[in-house]
Amino acid sequence: MDVMPKWADVVLVPVVSLLLAMVISALVILGIGEDPWAALKLMVQGSFGSTYGWGYTLFYATNFIFTGLAFAVASHASMFNIGAEGQATLGGLGVALVCLALPWPHWALALPAAMVGGALFGAAWAFLPAWLAAKRGSHIVITTIMFNFIGAAVLNYMLVNVMRPAGSMDPASAKFPDGTNLPSLHDILAVVGIPFSKSAPANLAFIIALIACVVVWLLIWRTRFGFELRAYGKSESAAVYAGISPTKIIVVAMLISGGLAGMMAVNNVMGEAERLVLNSVEGAGFIGIAVALMGRNHPLGILLAAILFGFLYQGGAELALWMSIPRELIVVIQGLVILFTGALDNMVRMPIEKIFLAIRRSKQAAGE
Amino acid sequence: EPAIIFDLGGKFDKSFNESAYTGAKRWADKTGGTFREIEMQSEAQREQALRRLAESGSNPVVMTGFAFGNVLAEVAPDYPDTSFAIIDMVVDQPNVRSVVFSEHEGSYLVGMLAANASKSGTVGFIGGMDIPLIRKFACGYAEGVKAVNPDAKIISNMTGTTPAAWNDPVKGSELTKAQISQGADVVFAAAGGTGVGVLQAAADAEILSIGVDSNQNHLHPGKVLTSMVKRVDNAVEKAFDDGPGFETGIVVMGVSNQGVGFAMDENNANIVDANWKEAADMAAEKIASGELSVHDYMADNTCPALEF
Amino acid sequence: MKDLADTSGQPPGAAPNAPPAIELRGISKAFGPVQANKDISLSVAKGAIHGIIGENGAGKSTLMSILYGFYKADRGEILINGQVTQIPDSQAAIAAGIGMVFQHFKLVENFTVLENVVLGAEEGALLRTTMSNARKHLTEIAEEYEMNVDPDAVIEEIGVGQQQRVEILKSLYRNAEILILDEPTGVLTPAEADHLFRILRGLRDEGKTIILITHKLREIMDVTDTVSVMRRGEMTATVKTAETSPEELAELMVGRKVLLRVNKRPAQPGPTVLKVENLRVVDEDKVERLKGVSLEVRAGEILGIAGVAGNGQSELLNVLGGITRATGSVQINGQEIDLTGKHSDGRSRRKRGISHVPEDRQRAGLIMDFAAWENMVFGYQWDPALNTGWLMDNAGIKAETEGKMERFDVRPPNPQLAAKSFSGGNQQKIVLAREIERNPDLLLVGQPTRGVDIGAIEFIHQQIIDLRDAGKAILLVSVELDEIMGLSDRIAVMFDGQIMGERLPDETNEGELGLLMAGVTSGEGAR
Amino acid sequence: MDFSTLIQVLDSTLRLATPLLLACLAGLFSERSGIFDIGLEAKMLISAFFSAAVAYTSGSVWLGLLAGVAASMVFAFIHGLASITFRGNQLISGVALNFLASGMTVLIAQSWFQQGGRTPSLIGGARFEGVELPFAIGPSDAAAAGRPLNEMLSEAGPLQLFYSELISGHSILVYIALAAVPATWWILFRTRFGLRLRAVGENPAAVDTAGISVVGLRYAAIGIVGILCGLAGAYLATGLQAGFVKDMTAGRGYIALAALIFAKWRPWHALGACLLFGLLQALALRTDVVETLFPFKMPVQLLDSLPYILTVVILAGFVGKAIPPRAGGQPYVKER
Ligand SMILES: Nc1ncnc2c1ncn2[C@@H]1O[C@H](COP(=O)(O)OP(=O)(O)OP(=O)(O)O)[C@@H](O)[C@H]1O
Ligand SMILES: Nc1ncnc2c1ncn2[C@@H]1O[C@H](COP(=O)(O)OP(=O)(O)OP(=O)(O)O)[C@@H](O)[C@H]1O
Ligand SMILES: [Mg+2]
Ligand SMILES: [Mg+2]
């Protein structure tokens, strides 16, 4: 029997955890001799105060939606995929190869191909850890960590030795042809007459991320496969009883997860940089973990959490610019959010549960 | 309000970026003005940083490092009213000033000093990221060494192939130790923040080192032979002085216009023999007058004095 | 509390007027919303074997774990030999002379016997002397009580019987005067159980006090001096064993008269539905679990498989249910089914008309976090009837679930509730509803009434018989002999991975079946 | 490759293996007690910063070491709080702490020293200098002879070279790390504490019913982790280098974890694994040596990622199965 009503589990606990993380963050800001309130105002202003700010916030959020969904899908199968970083890195490689392979005439043609390329590469990078987990019982956490490092090395090799255009000193690929440039939110919103900053990088990929949320929701809660995936995630023994193949679930869940992470590259590589650079993922793979934890592995929650983290990112960049607070502050906040919403969940949950239990007991006593 | 963007490695790398910072600071102290600054944390943020500064009305915007080249070429046309200056790279846009240095010339001079100071006849070079720009340093250095001691042995290593190579002191010190064991007794570090490790290891092993970009002689007084200074500070200061709408195009800074050179101060006065200094000064004059030409690796991607 | 006997009555080994070895007063314990123990008082005389019985979940293990300091009671006090004793942790319990053998052993699997025995009872900070002394001491104890184990054997390599000895030796090594055993015979063969009881009697005769938790009334009657009954977290009675009967105890356990007879008409067997020949299963550790099992079940009959737990019944169900791979031959309605490869899974079996009510509903039959409606189609989610195109027909499934919950009297009949929110009996009804309403050709049922109260038992038995009467074949596995005797049309007894023999319920008795279950075939030892 | 180059590479291997070894042994204590710790990196990093910062400020490397260990202990304790007391997800806690350390160090460094997230370079007594073992040729001999050390070494025989270059001249922490290996073995397999620690990682319930506190044992393990990671971080900043730079651990915590798996959670094997990974790192620095070793051009990236690749191979069970402590990663929950 559940001790708490569902809303407490889904909303109250994460919100209290978040508040705690925020309080500690404020203390950290105080500690380095700055004014937390001013910092917060600046962050809000910088990320939501203009369409330019929104454009960056949504751009980052798009990355986090993809990696958050990636983590969540694997999570529902009780696979702890912390390899989204590497999968997104490889996804970037896939997207870049597709974009550079042909002189694309129009983005509408390039986009589906790039999505497939990114997803394919991301999924491929998740395949081996998945297969090893399913067939040889290798610990998915450790293998995916290892694959993050190996992925970084692969990208490094490709950019330095293979994809760097002759004469360039930058370890970066050539610029993608114009036919692959995705419309930005500025272009899209202009169609319906809404003015939006021209220079912010938010682009069509944001819409794709929203669609991905819906698709993932359908997949997890409406399809047979989602049913089987959740069943396996909750109880392996029961899944085997029901004739659900663990191997299939693990591998397919991880492929979907890796594919989603890989598709992130459509946003940052194809949509923004329009070339492949080193470390283009910038830790979004790890933030996906926090986003999924906060969003309780539900697409709607992930969307909201991703926007929150987009805000942190954009706001943090503003802090670095306008106050003398290093950008690392957002890394700290991010760590605190993960710590409180993820690892120290019980610290918040246990007292809240006690309160609900006490309320219930007293109600029962009154009823008797 | 002018603005400056520092590349990976950070403004306190004691080297390249710090030199730029010194210039900006000097301008601020001189004029009482303020400037805006951003340090890059990752490859992917370059564009955001540029745009954010241009967007917020900073002008001129100066950036240090060739890696901004691609991004600037894209951003500059979007902000035609903003003046940009880029160090170490040529970007062909009407509102961009490209400042490049004749590093080979300065390296040639410190190479001469190195050859003179070396007792073993073996000198070392430790570069940052393995790119033509750094090979240009190495090549000029090798030529300078050979000019003094044609039999000298030059050991050259690069720290890495990515921008991480600019900030890897551990690797710098390990490479230095390896070079020392191979007999090197003077080591030139052209590696940004990595050089801190090189200079440290050299000082620990009681051999001489040569700093780069900024004057690094003070880091280990009496143990840093000299520094190949690259007057990024001057370039930045000038760009700030010139202000918005400054003259654009390519600016080459070499020995002739004090863009590069070797540093002499109280920290190395005792270890640099007057004769060596005189020889180097003479060479500098010849280079300035065009009498002596140092090979530029980036001109044809070859180096007669050193194999990579 | 209903006091049926003067509990201070002196057992054989006790000194007159000595305070009770154990006295519990007003012990209460809640796990979150579950009240596992409610105001329990109990007194056990020194030198007695005291039995505790009660249904699953009655709170027996919880109570004993409190006595052993494993859990902390919310309220109440503990007296050892008349002294109020604080038992905040097991250390304190051990110091007070209490030893406990848990239902699930608490051994470090990859440690040796010796290491397990000394763990927590080391002599000093270094192991060297501890180990050599312990080896001597352990050998002495083992000899004294005829419990030979190899001190250097690694736990995971010895059998459960041996493991249990290690647990008892652990307690004796710590000089336990009070020994608690939680369902010790569940994993033992009758012979091993007999040996255990001999040891327990020997310990009692030395003046040690023993508490024995068991489900088996026979054991209570055999070895205990006094017995307590628990029901739903409360202590309902404590009686002298000599003054009670199994019937009375059963009634105390469930709270009303127990009717163990099942009303059913004679079977009308039809054609053979299931034909199993020479079925063999070798597990991961290369142990042969099924050693050539052959049997047949016909339409309209119930074949009951009796046996002590762990003799291959679970493996048989798992092979037929598609969970375990095997060699041999299985035919359904005359058609061979795959025992290995891609099509030997639960889904393929279900498509062939086999439904399976697993032995462990919580680990296998249900997803405890899923809602009732999701559980109602669990295992059949692939069925086109439950899907509309790509998506599952959730609305349709919910509607259907309501009907099934009503027909099977699942309470509360709310399809949205998670499976874990239902009581054990209602959980079992959900599984049965799902499997029976598929109208299968063959129903596999394992332990259908484990942990289910008597009212639900009657209902469940009736459903199984109705299915038989509808002409379906049913393979029933249960460790409860009464259930097997009551429901089956034929009884097969399994021992050590083999079928020892088949009997008709009317022509056999518990004694004969018991012998078969112990591996004694009628030729050798039948009366 | 000549002998002195070999000695050079091995010398470098030893230096680079030291932080890995300390962190790996830390992980060993942690995982043997049933707590997964992917936050080794965090503890090393925070210790690296505080040891450098305090050493710089106080001028004493020993005070720095103390501060580093203390900081590492604080982080270890947070991990303990999350994974033992609040029974949270140990992996998530590790991830969070890694972020926290990475950001925190730069943040504090910036507000303390204003040098862009680094500490000033350490000099003199603020650094661990090499320990000159008796009879070894070291800087003091060179000073006495008034000749360059290098020259003297190049004249020495192979045995003297081996002793002076490879064995002698390391910072004290290197020797401590090496000594920690037999110490760890002895503690684990020869003491009461070790027996209990191994038991609690396999079956905490067995330990609990034996009357020993599971929580206490695990916190004790966590404490050891704090000390060892503290040493590792301090070595990075005050021994291997002269000061803190941001993210200076550069993934060593993860390599240590990989080494732990490679070693199958055994102390002597851990030494072997860390030396191997140290050698790989040393070789990655010496591309000139690598070129003489391999007939083809070995990409540095491959060399860099070999530790990770080897770990995956081990995890795949193709080279002997790596069976982690059974209770690892799960909080000990008595009452639901
Ligand atoms: N650690 C625990 N956390 C939460 N609830 C528990 C725990 N242990 C037992 N319970 C609950 O307490 C109640 C009593 O359980 P207990 O194990 O004491 O019963 P039991 O009489 O020993 O049953 P069985 O015959 O199945 O062993 C049950 O409802 C059970 O689910
Ligand atoms: N471990 C547990 N955690 C949460 N709730 C539990 C737990 N064990 C039992 N419950 C709840 O306690 C209530 C009683 O459960 P229990 O299984 O003891 O019922 P019961 O009286 O034995 O009924 P039945 O005869 O149907 O098995 C149920 O509502 C169940 O949800
Ligand atoms: Mg029990
Ligand atoms: Mg029940």
mmCIF file of N, CA and C in Angstrom, chain A residues 36-47:
data_model
loop_
_atom_site.group_PDB
_atom_site.id
_atom_site.type_symbol
_atom_site.label_atom_id
_atom_site.label_comp_id
_atom_site.label_asym_id
_atom_site.label_seq_id
_atom_site.Cartn_x
_atom_site.Cartn_y
_atom_site.Cartn_z
ATOM 1 N N PRO A 36 23.132 36.235 -3.956
ATOM 2 C CA PRO A 36 22.334 35.207 -4.634
ATOM 3 C C PRO A 36 21.082 35.772 -5.292
ATOM 4 N N TRP A 37 20.476 36.733 -4.646
ATOM 5 C CA TRP A 37 19.223 37.269 -5.181
ATOM 6 C C TRP A 37 19.489 37.967 -6.515
ATOM 7 N N ALA A 38 20.555 38.774 -6.525
ATOM 8 C CA ALA A 38 20.910 39.442 -7.776
ATOM 9 C C ALA A 38 21.242 38.412 -8.841
ATOM 10 N N ALA A 39 21.927 37.354 -8.415
ATOM 11 C CA ALA A 39 22.311 36.311 -9.365
ATOM 12 C C ALA A 39 21.073 35.664 -9.969
ATOM 13 N N LEU A 40 20.101 35.370 -9.095
ATOM 14 C CA LEU A 40 18.891 34.728 -9.578
ATOM 15 C C LEU A 40 18.160 35.637 -10.567
ATOM 16 N N LYS A 41 18.070 36.907 -10.193
ATOM 17 C CA LYS A 41 17.375 37.846 -11.077
ATOM 18 C C LYS A 41 18.054 37.895 -12.444
ATOM 19 N N LEU A 42 19.380 37.929 -12.367
ATOM 20 C CA LEU A 42 20.132 38.003 -13.606
ATOM 21 C C LEU A 42 19.900 36.746 -14.454
ATOM 22 N N MET A 43 19.875 35.611 -13.770
ATOM 23 C CA MET A 43 19.680 34.369 -14.504
ATOM 24 C C MET A 43 18.313 34.337 -15.161
ATOM 25 N N VAL A 44 17.298 34.739 -14.401
ATOM 26 C CA VAL A 44 15.944 34.713 -14.956
ATOM 27 C C VAL A 44 15.847 35.703 -16.116
ATOM 28 N N GLN A 45 16.392 36.887 -15.879
ATOM 29 C CA GLN A 45 16.364 37.899 -16.923
ATOM 30 C C GLN A 45 17.073 37.408 -18.184
ATOM 31 N N GLY A 46 18.226 36.816 -17.957
ATOM 32 C CA GLY A 46 19.044 36.410 -19.090
ATOM 33 C C GLY A 46 18.491 35.226 -19.850
ATOM 34 N N SER A 47 17.677 34.404 -19.183
ATOM 35 C CA SER A 47 17.212 33.233 -19.912
ATOM 36 C C SER A 47 15.761 33.351 -20.336
#
